[in-house]
Amino acid sequence: MIRDARTGPAPRHHYLNAGHGLASWFLTQDHKRIAWLYFVSITGFFFLGGLAATLIRLELITPNGDLLSSDAYNRLFSLHGIVMVWFFLIPSIPTTFGNFLLPLMVGARDLAFPRLNLLSWYVYIIGGLFTLIAAVAGGIDTGWTFYTPYSTLFANGAVLAAATGVFIVGFSSILTGINFIVTVHTMRAPGLTWFRLPLFVWAQYATSLVMVLATPVLSVTLVLLAVERVFGVGIFDPSLGGDPVLFEHLFWFYSHPAVYIMILPAMGVVSEVVSCFAHKRIFGYRVMAFSILAIALFGFLVWGHHMFVSGQSIYAGVAFSLLSFLVSVPSAIKIFNWLATLYKGRVRFDAPMLFAMSFLGLFLIGGLTGVFVATLALDVQMHDTYFVVAHFHYIMVGGAVSAYMAALHFWWPKITGRLYPEMWARVSAITVFAGFNLTFFPQYILGWAGMPRRYHAYVEDFQLLNVFSSAGASMLAVGYLLPLIYLLWSLRYGAHASANPWNARGLEWTVPSPPPEENFERPPRVEHEAYAYDTDA
């Protein structure tokens, strides 16, 4: 290290101090800085969606609609769903940790198309602005699914503005997916064969395939919705000769694979964390890699299980029910392999591991209850009840957000070069887990008893469970606010992190924390299998 007699050791050059001023960030082509742009953006959307959820739970403490009118409640839960699904859950892990880590994990200096990567963020922001304008200009009352003919004929809010925002942000997903696919195919370090790739890279690769193949279907669907709403062309509206079930087919052909856009990256994160904190190779690595691809494939074949009561053919319902059972097989394989990895491992329960264990428990509950709604006879009773709300949130929030928090804590020292207070991180993980179950498990019981979703008033018999759910939401809010506080604190006051504070494996842990602007001084060469924890003393 160069030393100056007057100032002491010269600061190390890294990506965070490679340029100063807003222009150096907003015009950057460094994948690591673009990951930060996404991180700040999606954090804002996360707390906006969380604020809407908090108001929803406040409204539901009492049976009567005494805080919000029915129209205001419709607009609030629609805003919550649209923001959290389209602007947080779908882009969360790929655009932040995928952007930051994928080149490092494959030994590349950057993604294949740096300018395209920056463009994807600007497209994301433009789409988000359209949706915020819709919220300010009158709100959206269709729910996050924009179901027709409601969204084309009856809705009075700014449906077109919100749909335009979602349409635009879809192009951001496509650009990101193309970038990741090309990077994995063409920029791997010497010796990094396909079956030496970390499972996080496999998950990002499979997710990118889904993004590129499925998102155009959503884009076409939203264009057709706009054409019908503006020009009165009969596409989905039955009064004009259209078919509303067609909209559901097109929408869910994208939106069920979108579930795996949210959950596959989370599975990649959990694989990295479990292996590191068990200090063992992943059990059945190749089976895990192929199960990731199998989940992505099956995601395109099960969209009809959202439509059992919508009037589709009973024979189609039977086929989609069977396929829905089959899609649980590769997910069950992953659960088994993670547990087998933990068996006889030297397990450490640091904060990333606690969040990863939360993922395992919550995702398992959500997956098992998915079997209920995949069963034709049971779905007739539970469709559009709070049982479906609970199932969805156990998978998406309990699963995807828990994994996102695990990734945030696991790679935070690498990203920032700073350590966070471990005790507060563990408090956050435990609070989130307890608050989540108190929020959403009562909703399974409510749905089983017949409480419909999307109603701001309900019969008094359901009040006690709704009070429990709202109390849990308060705990959940505290659990999510804590990391915002201590991670910001760590940026200034946290201890400096070493290159590999967790004693983990992978190319990203071979460079300093935070990484240099160019990632690697010279192209690395990979000589070991992934997760080679048995090569150390």
Coordinates of C-alpha atoms in Angstrom, one line a residue:
M1 CA 0.0 0.0 0.0
I2 CA 1.3 3.5 -0.9
R3 CA 1.8 5.7 2.2
D4 CA 2.0 9.4 2.4
A5 CA 4.0 10.8 5.4
R6 CA 1.4 13.5 6.1
T7 CA -1.9 11.6 5.6
G8 CA -1.0 8.0 6.4
P9 CA -2.1 5.1 4.2
A10 CA -3.7 6.1 0.9
P11 CA -7.3 5.0 0.5
R12 CA -7.8 1.9 -1.6
H13 CA -9.4 2.5 -5.0
H14 CA -12.7 0.8 -5.4
Y15 CA -16.0 1.2 -7.3
L16 CA -17.6 3.5 -4.6
N17 CA -14.9 6.1 -4.8
A18 CA -14.2 5.7 -8.6
G19 CA -16.1 8.8 -9.3
H20 CA -17.9 11.6 -7.5
G21 CA -21.0 13.6 -8.2
L22 CA -24.5 12.6 -9.4
A23 CA -23.3 12.3 -13.1
S24 CA -20.9 9.6 -12.1
W25 CA -23.8 7.6 -10.8
F26 CA -26.6 8.4 -13.2
L27 CA -24.3 7.8 -16.3
T28 CA -22.3 4.9 -14.9
Q29 CA -21.9 1.7 -16.8
D30 CA -20.5 -0.2 -13.8
H31 CA -22.8 -3.1 -12.9
K32 CA -22.1 -2.6 -9.2
R33 CA -23.2 1.1 -9.2
I34 CA -26.3 0.2 -11.4
A35 CA -27.1 -2.4 -8.7
W36 CA -27.1 0.5 -6.2
L37 CA -29.4 2.5 -8.4
Y38 CA -31.8 -0.4 -8.5
F39 CA -31.4 -1.0 -4.7
V40 CA -32.4 2.6 -3.8
S41 CA -35.3 2.6 -6.2
I42 CA -36.9 -0.7 -5.2
T43 CA -36.4 0.1 -1.5
G44 CA -38.5 3.2 -2.1
F45 CA -41.2 1.1 -3.8
F46 CA -41.0 -1.5 -1.0
F47 CA -41.8 1.0 1.7
L48 CA -44.5 2.7 -0.4
G49 CA -46.2 -0.7 -0.8
G50 CA -45.7 -1.4 2.8
L51 CA -47.4 1.8 3.8
A52 CA -50.4 0.9 1.8
A53 CA -50.4 -2.6 3.5
T54 CA -50.3 -0.9 6.9
L55 CA -53.4 1.2 6.1
I56 CA -55.2 -1.9 4.8
R57 CA -54.5 -3.7 8.1
L58 CA -55.6 -0.6 10.1
E59 CA -58.9 -0.6 8.2
L60 CA -59.5 -4.3 8.8
I61 CA -59.1 -4.1 12.6
T62 CA -62.8 -3.4 12.9
P63 CA -65.6 -5.1 10.9
N64 CA -67.1 -1.9 9.6
G65 CA -65.4 0.4 7.0
D66 CA -64.8 3.2 9.4
L67 CA -61.3 4.4 8.2
L68 CA -61.7 4.2 4.4
S69 CA -64.6 4.2 2.0
S70 CA -65.0 1.1 -0.1
D71 CA -63.7 3.0 -3.1
A72 CA -60.6 4.3 -1.3
Y73 CA -60.0 0.7 0.0
N74 CA -60.1 -0.7 -3.5
R75 CA -57.6 1.9 -4.7
L76 CA -55.3 1.2 -1.7
F77 CA -55.1 -2.6 -2.1
S78 CA -54.7 -2.2 -5.8
L79 CA -51.8 0.2 -5.2
H80 CA -50.2 -2.2 -2.7
G81 CA -50.4 -5.1 -5.1
I82 CA -49.2 -3.3 -8.2
V83 CA -46.3 -1.7 -6.4
M84 CA -45.2 -4.8 -4.5
V85 CA -45.5 -7.2 -7.4
W86 CA -44.4 -5.3 -10.4
F87 CA -41.9 -2.8 -8.9
F88 CA -40.4 -4.8 -5.9
L89 CA -40.9 -8.5 -5.9
I90 CA -40.2 -9.2 -9.6
P91 CA -37.1 -7.0 -10.0
S92 CA -35.8 -7.2 -6.4
I93 CA -33.1 -9.9 -6.4
P94 CA -32.2 -10.0 -10.1
T95 CA -31.7 -6.3 -10.5
T96 CA -29.8 -5.7 -7.2
F97 CA -27.8 -8.8 -6.3
G98 CA -28.0 -10.3 -9.8
N99 CA -26.5 -7.1 -11.2
F100 CA -23.9 -6.8 -8.5
L101 CA -22.8 -10.4 -8.2
L102 CA -23.3 -12.2 -11.5
P103 CA -20.1 -10.7 -13.2
L104 CA -18.1 -11.3 -10.0
M105 CA -19.4 -14.9 -9.7
V106 CA -18.5 -15.8 -13.3
G107 CA -15.1 -13.9 -13.2
A108 CA -16.1 -11.1 -15.6
R109 CA -15.2 -7.4 -15.5
D110 CA -18.9 -6.4 -16.1
L111 CA -22.1 -7.6 -17.8
A112 CA -22.0 -8.3 -21.5
F113 CA -23.9 -5.0 -22.3
P114 CA -23.1 -2.3 -19.8
R115 CA -25.1 0.4 -21.6
L116 CA -28.1 -1.8 -21.9
N117 CA -27.8 -2.4 -18.2
L118 CA -28.0 1.3 -17.4
L119 CA -30.9 1.7 -19.9
S120 CA -32.8 -1.0 -18.1
W121 CA -32.7 1.1 -14.9
Y122 CA -34.0 4.2 -16.7
V123 CA -36.8 2.2 -18.3
Y124 CA -37.7 0.8 -14.8
I125 CA -37.8 4.4 -13.4
I126 CA -40.0 5.6 -16.2
G127 CA -42.4 2.8 -15.7
G128 CA -42.5 3.5 -11.9
L129 CA -43.2 7.2 -12.6
F130 CA -46.2 6.3 -14.7
T131 CA -47.6 4.2 -11.9
L132 CA -47.0 6.9 -9.3
I133 CA -48.8 9.4 -11.6
A134 CA -51.7 7.0 -11.8
A135 CA -51.8 6.8 -7.9
V136 CA -51.8 10.6 -7.7
A137 CA -54.2 11.2 -10.6
G138 CA -57.0 9.1 -9.1
G139 CA -55.7 5.7 -8.2
I140 CA -56.4 2.3 -9.6
D141 CA -59.2 0.1 -8.4
T142 CA -58.8 -3.0 -10.4
G143 CA -56.4 -4.9 -8.2
W144 CA -52.9 -5.8 -9.5
T145 CA -54.3 -8.2 -12.1
F146 CA -56.2 -5.6 -14.1
Y147 CA -59.0 -8.1 -14.7
T148 CA -61.4 -7.4 -17.6
P149 CA -64.1 -6.4 -18.3
Y150 CA -63.7 -4.4 -15.1
S151 CA -60.5 -2.7 -16.2
T152 CA -61.8 -2.0 -19.7
L153 CA -65.4 -1.0 -18.9
F154 CA -66.2 -0.2 -15.3
A155 CA -63.1 1.1 -13.6
N156 CA -63.0 4.8 -13.0
G157 CA -59.4 5.2 -11.9
A158 CA -56.2 5.9 -13.9
V159 CA -56.1 2.3 -15.3
L160 CA -54.3 3.2 -18.5
A161 CA -51.5 5.1 -16.7
A162 CA -50.9 2.2 -14.3
A163 CA -51.0 -0.4 -17.1
T164 CA -48.6 1.7 -19.1
G165 CA -46.2 1.8 -16.2
V166 CA -46.3 -2.0 -15.9
F167 CA -46.0 -2.3 -19.7
I168 CA -42.8 -0.1 -19.7
V169 CA -41.2 -1.9 -16.7
G170 CA -41.6 -5.2 -18.6
F171 CA -39.0 -4.0 -21.1
S172 CA -36.6 -3.4 -18.2
S173 CA -37.0 -7.1 -17.3
I174 CA -36.4 -8.2 -20.9
L175 CA -33.2 -6.1 -21.1
T176 CA -31.9 -7.5 -17.8
G177 CA -32.7 -11.1 -18.9
I178 CA -30.9 -10.7 -22.2
N179 CA -27.9 -9.3 -20.5
F180 CA -27.6 -12.1 -17.9
I181 CA -28.1 -14.8 -20.5
V182 CA -25.4 -13.5 -22.8
T183 CA -23.0 -12.9 -19.8
V184 CA -23.4 -16.5 -18.5
H185 CA -22.9 -18.0 -22.0
T186 CA -19.9 -15.9 -23.2
M187 CA -18.0 -14.4 -20.2
R188 CA -17.3 -17.2 -17.8
A189 CA -13.8 -17.4 -16.4
P190 CA -11.4 -20.1 -17.7
G191 CA -12.2 -23.4 -15.9
L192 CA -15.7 -22.2 -14.9
T193 CA -17.7 -24.9 -16.6
W194 CA -21.5 -25.1 -16.4
F195 CA -21.4 -27.5 -13.5
R196 CA -19.0 -25.4 -11.6
L197 CA -21.3 -22.4 -11.6
P198 CA -22.8 -21.3 -8.3
L199 CA -26.5 -22.1 -7.9
F200 CA -27.2 -18.4 -7.6
V201 CA -25.9 -18.1 -11.2
W202 CA -28.1 -21.0 -12.3
A203 CA -31.1 -19.4 -10.7
Q204 CA -30.4 -16.0 -12.4
Y205 CA -30.0 -17.8 -15.7
A206 CA -33.3 -19.7 -15.4
T207 CA -35.0 -16.5 -14.3
S208 CA -33.7 -14.6 -17.2
L209 CA -35.0 -17.2 -19.6
V210 CA -38.5 -16.8 -18.1
M211 CA -38.2 -13.0 -18.3
V212 CA -37.3 -13.0 -22.0
L213 CA -39.9 -15.6 -23.0
A214 CA -42.9 -14.7 -20.8
T215 CA -42.8 -10.9 -20.5
P216 CA -43.7 -10.2 -24.2
V217 CA -47.0 -12.0 -23.6
L218 CA -47.9 -9.6 -20.7
S219 CA -46.9 -6.6 -22.9
V220 CA -49.2 -7.7 -25.7
T221 CA -52.0 -8.3 -23.2
L222 CA -51.8 -4.8 -21.8
V223 CA -51.7 -3.3 -25.3
L224 CA -54.9 -5.2 -26.1
L225 CA -56.4 -3.9 -22.8
A226 CA -55.6 -0.3 -23.8
V227 CA -56.9 -0.8 -27.3
E228 CA -60.2 -2.0 -25.9
R229 CA -60.5 0.7 -23.3
V230 CA -59.6 3.6 -25.7
F231 CA -61.2 2.4 -29.0
G232 CA -64.0 0.1 -27.8
V233 CA -62.7 -2.8 -29.8
G234 CA -64.3 -6.1 -28.6
I235 CA -61.4 -8.2 -27.3
F236 CA -62.2 -9.0 -23.7
D237 CA -65.5 -7.2 -23.1
P238 CA -68.4 -9.6 -23.7
S239 CA -70.8 -6.8 -24.4
L240 CA -68.6 -6.0 -27.5
G241 CA -68.2 -9.6 -28.5
G242 CA -65.0 -10.2 -26.5
D243 CA -64.0 -12.9 -24.1
P244 CA -62.9 -12.0 -20.5
V245 CA -61.5 -15.5 -20.0
L246 CA -59.1 -14.8 -22.8
F247 CA -57.6 -12.0 -20.7
E248 CA -57.1 -14.4 -17.8
H249 CA -55.4 -17.0 -20.1
L250 CA -53.0 -14.4 -21.5
F251 CA -52.4 -12.7 -18.1
W252 CA -51.7 -15.8 -16.2
F253 CA -49.5 -17.3 -18.9
Y254 CA -47.1 -14.6 -17.9
S255 CA -48.0 -14.0 -14.3
H256 CA -47.6 -17.6 -13.1
P257 CA -44.0 -17.8 -14.6
A258 CA -43.6 -14.4 -12.9
V259 CA -44.0 -16.2 -9.6
Y260 CA -40.8 -18.1 -10.4
I261 CA -39.2 -14.8 -11.5
M262 CA -39.7 -13.9 -7.9
I263 CA -38.9 -17.2 -6.2
L264 CA -36.1 -18.8 -8.4
P265 CA -33.5 -16.0 -7.5
A266 CA -34.5 -16.5 -3.9
M267 CA -33.7 -20.2 -4.1
G268 CA -30.3 -19.3 -5.5
V269 CA -29.7 -17.0 -2.6
V270 CA -30.7 -19.7 0.0
S271 CA -28.4 -22.2 -1.7
E272 CA -25.4 -19.9 -1.2
V273 CA -26.3 -19.0 2.4
V274 CA -27.1 -22.5 3.5
S275 CA -23.9 -23.9 2.0
C276 CA -21.8 -21.2 3.6
F277 CA -23.2 -21.4 7.1
A278 CA -23.3 -25.2 7.2
H279 CA -19.7 -25.1 5.8
K280 CA -20.6 -27.9 3.4
R281 CA -20.9 -28.6 -0.2
I282 CA -24.5 -28.4 -1.5
F283 CA -26.0 -31.9 -1.3
G284 CA -26.9 -33.1 -4.9
Y285 CA -25.5 -30.1 -6.7
R286 CA -26.5 -31.3 -10.2
V287 CA -29.9 -32.3 -9.1
M288 CA -30.3 -28.8 -7.7
A289 CA -29.2 -27.2 -10.9
F290 CA -31.6 -29.3 -13.0
S291 CA -34.5 -28.7 -10.6
I292 CA -34.0 -24.9 -11.1
L293 CA -34.5 -25.4 -14.8
A294 CA -37.4 -27.8 -14.2
I295 CA -39.2 -25.2 -12.1
A296 CA -38.7 -22.6 -14.8
L297 CA -40.1 -25.0 -17.4
F298 CA -43.1 -26.1 -15.4
G299 CA -43.9 -22.5 -14.7
F300 CA -45.2 -22.1 -18.2
L301 CA -47.5 -25.1 -17.9
V302 CA -49.7 -24.4 -14.9
W303 CA -51.3 -21.0 -15.5
G304 CA -54.8 -22.5 -15.7
H305 CA -54.9 -23.3 -12.0
H306 CA -55.8 -19.7 -11.4
M307 CA -58.9 -20.2 -13.4
F308 CA -60.7 -23.3 -12.0
V309 CA -63.9 -21.3 -11.3
S310 CA -63.7 -18.9 -14.4
G311 CA -65.5 -21.2 -16.8
Q312 CA -62.6 -23.0 -18.5
S313 CA -63.1 -26.6 -19.6
I314 CA -63.3 -29.1 -16.8
Y315 CA -60.8 -31.3 -18.7
A316 CA -58.4 -28.3 -18.8
G317 CA -58.9 -27.9 -15.1
V318 CA -58.0 -31.6 -14.4
A319 CA -54.8 -31.2 -16.6
F320 CA -53.8 -28.0 -14.9
S321 CA -54.4 -29.5 -11.5
L322 CA -52.2 -32.5 -12.3
L323 CA -49.4 -30.2 -13.6
S324 CA -49.7 -28.1 -10.5
F325 CA -49.0 -31.2 -8.3
L326 CA -46.0 -32.0 -10.5
V327 CA -44.4 -28.6 -10.2
S328 CA -44.1 -29.2 -6.5
V329 CA -41.7 -32.1 -7.1
P330 CA -38.6 -30.0 -8.0
S331 CA -39.4 -27.6 -5.2
A332 CA -39.6 -30.5 -2.8
I333 CA -36.3 -31.7 -4.1
K334 CA -34.7 -28.4 -3.3
I335 CA -36.1 -28.4 0.3
F336 CA -34.7 -31.9 0.8
N337 CA -31.3 -31.0 -0.5
W338 CA -31.0 -27.9 1.6
L339 CA -31.9 -29.9 4.7
A340 CA -29.5 -32.6 3.7
T341 CA -26.8 -29.9 3.4
L342 CA -27.5 -28.8 6.9
Y343 CA -27.3 -32.4 8.2
K344 CA -24.0 -32.8 10.2
G345 CA -22.8 -29.4 9.1
R346 CA -21.0 -26.9 11.2
V347 CA -24.1 -24.7 11.3
R348 CA -23.8 -21.0 12.4
F349 CA -26.9 -19.0 13.0
D350 CA -25.8 -15.6 12.0
A351 CA -28.4 -13.2 10.6
P352 CA -28.2 -14.3 6.9
M353 CA -28.7 -17.9 8.0
L354 CA -31.7 -16.9 10.2
F355 CA -33.3 -15.2 7.2
A356 CA -32.6 -18.3 5.1
M357 CA -34.1 -20.6 7.7
S358 CA -37.2 -18.4 7.7
F359 CA -37.4 -18.9 3.9
L360 CA -37.3 -22.6 4.4
G361 CA -40.1 -22.7 6.9
L362 CA -42.4 -20.2 5.3
F363 CA -41.8 -21.4 1.7
L364 CA -42.6 -25.0 2.9
I365 CA -45.9 -23.9 4.5
G366 CA -46.8 -21.8 1.4
G367 CA -46.0 -24.7 -0.9
L368 CA -48.0 -27.2 1.0
T369 CA -51.0 -25.0 1.1
G370 CA -50.6 -24.5 -2.6
V371 CA -51.6 -28.2 -2.9
F372 CA -55.0 -27.2 -1.4
V373 CA -55.8 -24.6 -4.0
A374 CA -54.4 -26.8 -6.8
T375 CA -57.1 -29.3 -5.9
L376 CA -60.2 -28.7 -8.0
A377 CA -62.9 -29.4 -5.4
L378 CA -61.1 -27.5 -2.6
D379 CA -60.4 -24.5 -4.8
V380 CA -64.1 -23.9 -5.4
Q381 CA -64.5 -23.0 -1.7
M382 CA -61.2 -21.2 -1.3
H383 CA -60.9 -19.2 -4.5
D384 CA -60.9 -15.5 -3.8
T385 CA -60.8 -16.0 0.0
Y386 CA -58.1 -15.0 2.5
F387 CA -56.7 -18.5 2.2
V388 CA -55.4 -17.5 -1.2
V389 CA -54.0 -14.3 0.2
A390 CA -52.2 -16.2 2.9
H391 CA -50.8 -18.8 0.4
F392 CA -49.6 -16.1 -1.9
H393 CA -47.9 -14.1 0.9
Y394 CA -46.2 -17.1 2.4
I395 CA -44.6 -17.8 -1.0
M396 CA -43.9 -14.3 -2.1
V397 CA -43.3 -12.3 1.1
G398 CA -42.3 -15.2 3.4
G399 CA -40.2 -16.7 0.7
A400 CA -38.9 -14.1 -1.7
V401 CA -38.5 -11.2 0.8
S402 CA -36.9 -13.5 3.4
A403 CA -34.4 -14.6 0.8
Y404 CA -33.9 -10.9 -0.2
M405 CA -33.1 -10.0 3.4
A406 CA -30.7 -13.0 3.6
A407 CA -28.9 -11.8 0.5
L408 CA -28.8 -8.3 1.8
H409 CA -27.1 -9.3 5.0
F410 CA -24.9 -12.0 3.5
W411 CA -23.4 -9.7 0.8
W412 CA -23.6 -6.4 2.6
P413 CA -20.0 -6.5 3.8
K414 CA -18.9 -7.3 0.2
I415 CA -21.0 -4.6 -1.3
T416 CA -20.1 -1.8 1.1
G417 CA -16.9 -2.9 2.8
R418 CA -18.7 -2.5 6.2
L419 CA -20.0 -4.8 8.8
Y420 CA -23.5 -4.3 10.4
P421 CA -24.3 -4.9 14.1
E422 CA -25.0 -8.7 14.2
M423 CA -27.2 -8.6 17.3
W424 CA -29.7 -6.1 15.8
A425 CA -29.7 -8.1 12.5
R426 CA -30.7 -11.2 14.5
V427 CA -33.4 -9.3 16.3
S428 CA -34.8 -8.2 12.9
A429 CA -34.8 -11.7 11.5
I430 CA -36.6 -13.1 14.5
T431 CA -39.1 -10.2 14.6
V432 CA -39.9 -10.6 10.9
F433 CA -40.4 -14.3 11.3
A434 CA -42.7 -14.0 14.3
G435 CA -44.6 -11.0 12.8
F436 CA -45.1 -12.7 9.5
N437 CA -46.7 -15.8 11.0
L438 CA -48.9 -13.7 13.3
T439 CA -50.0 -11.6 10.2
F440 CA -50.7 -14.3 7.7
F441 CA -51.4 -17.6 9.5
P442 CA -54.8 -16.3 10.8
Q443 CA -55.7 -15.5 7.2
Y444 CA -55.6 -19.2 6.4
I445 CA -58.2 -19.8 9.0
L446 CA -60.2 -16.8 7.8
G447 CA -60.2 -18.0 4.3
W448 CA -61.1 -21.6 5.3
A449 CA -64.1 -20.1 7.2
G450 CA -65.1 -18.2 4.1
M451 CA -64.0 -14.6 4.5
P452 CA -63.6 -13.1 0.9
R453 CA -60.6 -11.0 0.0
R454 CA -60.8 -7.4 -1.2
Y455 CA -63.6 -6.4 1.1
H456 CA -63.2 -3.6 3.5
A457 CA -66.1 -4.7 5.7
Y458 CA -66.8 -8.1 7.1
V459 CA -69.0 -10.0 9.6
E460 CA -68.1 -9.6 13.3
D461 CA -67.2 -13.3 13.7
F462 CA -64.0 -12.6 11.8
Q463 CA -62.8 -9.7 13.9
L464 CA -60.5 -11.5 16.4
L465 CA -58.4 -13.1 13.7
N466 CA -58.2 -9.8 11.9
V467 CA -56.9 -8.1 15.0
F468 CA -54.2 -10.8 15.3
S469 CA -53.3 -10.2 11.7
S470 CA -53.1 -6.5 12.1
A471 CA -51.0 -6.8 15.2
G472 CA -48.6 -9.1 13.3
A473 CA -48.4 -6.5 10.6
S474 CA -47.1 -4.0 13.2
M475 CA -44.4 -6.4 14.2
L476 CA -43.6 -7.0 10.6
A477 CA -43.2 -3.3 10.0
V478 CA -40.8 -3.0 12.9
G479 CA -38.8 -6.0 11.6
Y480 CA -38.4 -4.4 8.2
L481 CA -37.6 -0.9 9.5
L482 CA -34.7 -2.1 11.7
P483 CA -32.4 -3.1 8.8
L484 CA -33.0 0.3 7.2
I485 CA -31.7 1.9 10.4
Y486 CA -28.7 -0.3 11.2
L487 CA -27.5 -0.8 7.6
L488 CA -27.5 3.0 7.1
W489 CA -25.6 3.3 10.4
S490 CA -23.1 0.7 9.2
L491 CA -22.2 2.8 6.2
R492 CA -20.5 5.3 8.4
Y493 CA -19.8 3.6 11.7
G494 CA -19.6 -0.1 10.8
A495 CA -16.3 -2.0 11.2
H496 CA -14.3 -2.5 8.0
A497 CA -15.0 -5.9 6.4
S498 CA -12.3 -8.2 5.1
A499 CA -12.5 -9.7 1.7
N500 CA -14.2 -12.9 3.0
P501 CA -15.8 -12.3 6.5
W502 CA -17.9 -15.4 6.3
N503 CA -15.1 -17.8 5.1
A504 CA -17.3 -18.5 2.1
R505 CA -16.5 -20.0 -1.3
G506 CA -16.9 -18.3 -4.7
L507 CA -15.1 -15.8 -6.9
E508 CA -16.8 -12.8 -5.4
W509 CA -15.1 -13.5 -2.1
T510 CA -11.6 -13.5 -3.6
V511 CA -11.7 -9.7 -4.3
P512 CA -11.4 -7.0 -1.7
S513 CA -14.5 -5.5 0.0
P514 CA -15.8 -3.4 -1.6
P515 CA -14.7 -4.7 -5.0
P516 CA -12.4 -2.7 -7.3
E517 CA -14.0 -0.9 -10.2
E518 CA -12.6 -3.5 -12.7
N519 CA -13.5 -6.5 -10.4
F520 CA -10.4 -8.5 -11.0
E521 CA -6.8 -7.4 -11.6
R522 CA -6.4 -10.3 -14.0
P523 CA -8.9 -12.9 -15.2
P524 CA -9.3 -15.6 -12.5
R525 CA -9.0 -19.3 -13.3
V526 CA -11.4 -21.7 -11.6
E527 CA -9.9 -25.1 -10.5
H528 CA -12.4 -26.3 -8.0
E529 CA -16.0 -27.4 -8.1
A530 CA -18.6 -25.0 -6.6
Y531 CA -18.9 -24.9 -2.8
A532 CA -15.5 -26.6 -2.2
Y533 CA -15.7 -26.3 1.6
D534 CA -13.7 -29.5 2.0
T535 CA -10.6 -28.0 0.5
D536 CA -9.6 -26.0 3.6
A537 CA -8.1 -27.1 6.8

